């Protein structure tokens, strides 16, 4: 019964909300919104790729890995009385391995934000004279 209501109710609700959005939302596009470059930067002489700092992505991936640690430890924390000493030591082994990985990353400097750009070389654009 509950899944049937969910299967029927959710698509109907989604359609109602989409129609209400189309009918009631203010639609005022300006020249900047309809350009292909919504970030506000115009391409210079056809060059649209710019060097970026890879450290932000690296820190994001590392955060994701260490955030998944919470997803692994939460069931252990909830059932700690039922898993006995064996489960406790397995959890501690996982935590020790994760700590070793964190110390390794910290030692390699992966968690430092720097102004160094990635190895993408910036093309020199010369104006024709």
PDB file of C-alpha atoms in Angstrom:
ATOM      1  CA  UNK A   1       0.000   0.000   0.000  1.00  0.00           C
ATOM      2  CA  UNK A   2       2.695   2.500   0.997  1.00  0.00           C
ATOM      3  CA  UNK A   3       4.897   1.891  -2.051  1.00  0.00           C
ATOM      4  CA  UNK A   4       1.871   2.205  -4.336  1.00  0.00           C
ATOM      5  CA  UNK A   5       1.014   5.574  -2.857  1.00  0.00           C
ATOM      6  CA  UNK A   6       4.647   6.615  -3.237  1.00  0.00           C
ATOM      7  CA  UNK A   7       4.793   5.498  -6.871  1.00  0.00           C
ATOM      8  CA  UNK A   8       1.581   7.371  -7.679  1.00  0.00           C
ATOM      9  CA  UNK A   9       1.938  10.407  -5.448  1.00  0.00           C
ATOM     10  CA  UNK A  10       5.515  11.466  -6.222  1.00  0.00           C
ATOM     11  CA  UNK A  11       5.173  11.787 -10.043  1.00  0.00           C
ATOM     12  CA  UNK A  12       1.870  13.637  -9.670  1.00  0.00           C
ATOM     13  CA  UNK A  13       3.388  16.009  -7.118  1.00  0.00           C
ATOM     14  CA  UNK A  14       6.415  16.581  -9.358  1.00  0.00           C
ATOM     15  CA  UNK A  15       4.236  17.396 -12.350  1.00  0.00           C
ATOM     16  CA  UNK A  16       2.078  19.794 -10.308  1.00  0.00           C
ATOM     17  CA  UNK A  17       5.160  21.610  -8.993  1.00  0.00           C
ATOM     18  CA  UNK A  18       6.732  21.856 -12.453  1.00  0.00           C
ATOM     19  CA  UNK A  19       3.550  23.282 -13.961  1.00  0.00           C
ATOM     20  CA  UNK A  20       3.221  25.772 -11.100  1.00  0.00           C
ATOM     21  CA  UNK A  21       6.835  26.817 -11.638  1.00  0.00           C
ATOM     22  CA  UNK A  22       6.234  27.403 -15.341  1.00  0.00           C
ATOM     23  CA  UNK A  23       3.059  29.377 -14.677  1.00  0.00           C
ATOM     24  CA  UNK A  24       4.124  31.461 -11.673  1.00  0.00           C
ATOM     25  CA  UNK A  25       7.875  31.985 -12.055  1.00  0.00           C
ATOM     26  CA  UNK A  26       9.139  35.288 -13.395  1.00  0.00           C
ATOM     27  CA  UNK A  27      10.964  34.832 -16.685  1.00  0.00           C
ATOM     28  CA  UNK A  28      13.212  37.798 -17.513  1.00  0.00           C
ATOM     29  CA  UNK A  29      16.261  36.677 -19.482  1.00  0.00           C
ATOM     30  CA  UNK A  30      18.868  39.327 -20.165  1.00  0.00           C
ATOM     31  CA  UNK A  31      21.777  39.285 -22.571  1.00  0.00           C
ATOM     32  CA  UNK A  32      24.185  37.804 -20.022  1.00  0.00           C
ATOM     33  CA  UNK A  33      21.881  34.955 -19.061  1.00  0.00           C
ATOM     34  CA  UNK A  34      21.366  33.774 -22.611  1.00  0.00           C
ATOM     35  CA  UNK A  35      25.032  33.832 -23.608  1.00  0.00           C
ATOM     36  CA  UNK A  36      26.759  30.445 -23.799  1.00  0.00           C
ATOM     37  CA  UNK A  37      29.278  31.569 -21.165  1.00  0.00           C
ATOM     38  CA  UNK A  38      27.167  32.132 -18.066  1.00  0.00           C
ATOM     39  CA  UNK A  39      30.227  32.593 -15.874  1.00  0.00           C
ATOM     40  CA  UNK A  40      30.608  36.122 -17.199  1.00  0.00           C
ATOM     41  CA  UNK A  41      33.936  35.582 -18.944  1.00  0.00           C
ATOM     42  CA  UNK A  42      34.075  36.103 -22.667  1.00  0.00           C
ATOM     43  CA  UNK A  43      36.368  33.836 -24.662  1.00  0.00           C
ATOM     44  CA  UNK A  44      39.521  35.649 -25.733  1.00  0.00           C
ATOM     45  CA  UNK A  45      40.453  34.888 -29.331  1.00  0.00           C
ATOM     46  CA  UNK A  46      38.862  31.467 -29.150  1.00  0.00           C
ATOM     47  CA  UNK A  47      40.744  30.397 -26.016  1.00  0.00           C
ATOM     48  CA  UNK A  48      38.163  29.159 -23.512  1.00  0.00           C
ATOM     49  CA  UNK A  49      40.270  26.816 -21.397  1.00  0.00           C
ATOM     50  CA  UNK A  50      42.240  28.285 -18.527  1.00  0.00           C
ATOM     51  CA  UNK A  51      44.613  26.615 -16.074  1.00  0.00           C
ATOM     52  CA  UNK A  52      43.003  25.600 -12.817  1.00  0.00           C
ATOM     53  CA  UNK A  53      44.312  24.591  -9.440  1.00  0.00           C
ATOM     54  CA  UNK A  54      44.021  20.816  -9.128  1.00  0.00           C
ATOM     55  CA  UNK A  55      44.454  20.988  -5.355  1.00  0.00           C
ATOM     56  CA  UNK A  56      40.784  21.876  -4.874  1.00  0.00           C
ATOM     57  CA  UNK A  57      39.686  18.705  -6.628  1.00  0.00           C
ATOM     58  CA  UNK A  58      42.241  16.648  -4.730  1.00  0.00           C
ATOM     59  CA  UNK A  59      41.074  17.965  -1.374  1.00  0.00           C
ATOM     60  CA  UNK A  60      37.471  17.336  -2.437  1.00  0.00           C
ATOM     61  CA  UNK A  61      38.225  13.716  -3.280  1.00  0.00           C
ATOM     62  CA  UNK A  62      40.136  13.239  -0.035  1.00  0.00           C
ATOM     63  CA  UNK A  63      37.237  14.765   1.886  1.00  0.00           C
ATOM     64  CA  UNK A  64      34.885  12.338   0.178  1.00  0.00           C
ATOM     65  CA  UNK A  65      37.051   9.370   1.162  1.00  0.00           C
ATOM     66  CA  UNK A  66      37.270  10.459   4.787  1.00  0.00           C
ATOM     67  CA  UNK A  67      33.596  11.357   4.848  1.00  0.00           C
ATOM     68  CA  UNK A  68      32.724   7.809   3.825  1.00  0.00           C
ATOM     69  CA  UNK A  69      34.486   6.752   7.000  1.00  0.00           C
ATOM     70  CA  UNK A  70      31.470   8.094   8.889  1.00  0.00           C
ATOM     71  CA  UNK A  71      29.188   5.876   6.796  1.00  0.00           C
ATOM     72  CA  UNK A  72      31.274   2.858   7.799  1.00  0.00           C
ATOM     73  CA  UNK A  73      31.590   3.740  11.479  1.00  0.00           C
ATOM     74  CA  UNK A  74      27.966   4.689  12.079  1.00  0.00           C
ATOM     75  CA  UNK A  75      26.608   1.113  11.953  1.00  0.00           C
ATOM     76  CA  UNK A  76      29.481  -0.012  14.167  1.00  0.00           C
ATOM     77  CA  UNK A  77      28.729   2.710  16.702  1.00  0.00           C
ATOM     78  CA  UNK A  78      25.027   1.859  16.752  1.00  0.00           C
ATOM     79  CA  UNK A  79      25.611  -1.877  17.236  1.00  0.00           C
ATOM     80  CA  UNK A  80      28.749  -1.721  19.354  1.00  0.00           C
ATOM     81  CA  UNK A  81      27.176  -3.728  22.182  1.00  0.00           C
ATOM     82  CA  UNK A  82      26.186  -6.524  19.786  1.00  0.00           C
ATOM     83  CA  UNK A  83      29.450  -6.847  17.807  1.00  0.00           C
ATOM     84  CA  UNK A  84      31.531  -7.763  20.865  1.00  0.00           C
ATOM     85  CA  UNK A  85      35.278  -7.366  21.143  1.00  0.00           C
ATOM     86  CA  UNK A  86      35.955  -8.771  17.663  1.00  0.00           C
ATOM     87  CA  UNK A  87      33.873  -6.077  15.966  1.00  0.00           C
ATOM     88  CA  UNK A  88      35.494  -3.410  18.121  1.00  0.00           C
ATOM     89  CA  UNK A  89      38.994  -4.443  17.079  1.00  0.00           C
ATOM     90  CA  UNK A  90      38.016  -4.666  13.420  1.00  0.00           C
ATOM     91  CA  UNK A  91      36.741  -1.084  13.709  1.00  0.00           C
ATOM     92  CA  UNK A  92      39.958  -0.016  15.407  1.00  0.00           C
ATOM     93  CA  UNK A  93      42.011  -1.689  12.663  1.00  0.00           C
ATOM     94  CA  UNK A  94      40.029   0.242  10.045  1.00  0.00           C
ATOM     95  CA  UNK A  95      40.557   3.477  11.982  1.00  0.00           C
ATOM     96  CA  UNK A  96      44.300   2.804  12.282  1.00  0.00           C
ATOM     97  CA  UNK A  97      44.610   2.160   8.541  1.00  0.00           C
ATOM     98  CA  UNK A  98      42.638   5.327   7.825  1.00  0.00           C
ATOM     99  CA  UNK A  99      44.874   7.307  10.184  1.00  0.00           C
ATOM    100  CA  UNK A 100      47.993   5.966   8.478  1.00  0.00           C
ATOM    101  CA  UNK A 101      46.545   7.062   5.123  1.00  0.00           C
ATOM    102  CA  UNK A 102      45.757  10.503   6.510  1.00  0.00           C
ATOM    103  CA  UNK A 103      49.268  10.935   7.943  1.00  0.00           C
ATOM    104  CA  UNK A 104      50.722   9.864   4.584  1.00  0.00           C
ATOM    105  CA  UNK A 105      48.589  12.406   2.706  1.00  0.00           C
ATOM    106  CA  UNK A 106      49.447  15.126   5.178  1.00  0.00           C
ATOM    107  CA  UNK A 107      53.157  14.284   4.889  1.00  0.00           C
ATOM    108  CA  UNK A 108      52.984  14.457   1.088  1.00  0.00           C
ATOM    109  CA  UNK A 109      51.385  17.917   1.317  1.00  0.00           C
ATOM    110  CA  UNK A 110      48.143  16.914  -0.400  1.00  0.00           C
ATOM    111  CA  UNK A 111      46.058  18.969   2.017  1.00  0.00           C
ATOM    112  CA  UNK A 112      47.823  22.295   1.427  1.00  0.00           C
ATOM    113  CA  UNK A 113      46.167  24.903  -0.750  1.00  0.00           C
ATOM    114  CA  UNK A 114      48.730  26.710  -2.868  1.00  0.00           C
ATOM    115  CA  UNK A 115      48.728  29.209  -5.689  1.00  0.00           C
ATOM    116  CA  UNK A 116      50.546  26.788  -7.965  1.00  0.00           C
ATOM    117  CA  UNK A 117      48.566  26.107 -11.087  1.00  0.00           C
ATOM    118  CA  UNK A 118      48.277  22.759 -12.745  1.00  0.00           C
ATOM    119  CA  UNK A 119      50.698  21.718 -15.429  1.00  0.00           C
ATOM    120  CA  UNK A 120      48.443  22.977 -18.219  1.00  0.00           C
ATOM    121  CA  UNK A 121      50.560  25.454 -20.084  1.00  0.00           C
ATOM    122  CA  UNK A 122      48.912  28.722 -20.960  1.00  0.00           C
ATOM    123  CA  UNK A 123      49.012  29.423 -24.663  1.00  0.00           C
ATOM    124  CA  UNK A 124      50.486  32.766 -25.617  1.00  0.00           C
ATOM    125  CA  UNK A 125      47.996  34.677 -27.707  1.00  0.00           C
ATOM    126  CA  UNK A 126      49.510  37.280 -29.944  1.00  0.00           C
ATOM    127  CA  UNK A 127      47.572  39.985 -31.747  1.00  0.00           C
ATOM    128  CA  UNK A 128      48.162  40.223 -35.434  1.00  0.00           C
ATOM    129  CA  UNK A 129      49.652  43.576 -36.350  1.00  0.00           C
TER     130      UNK A 129
END
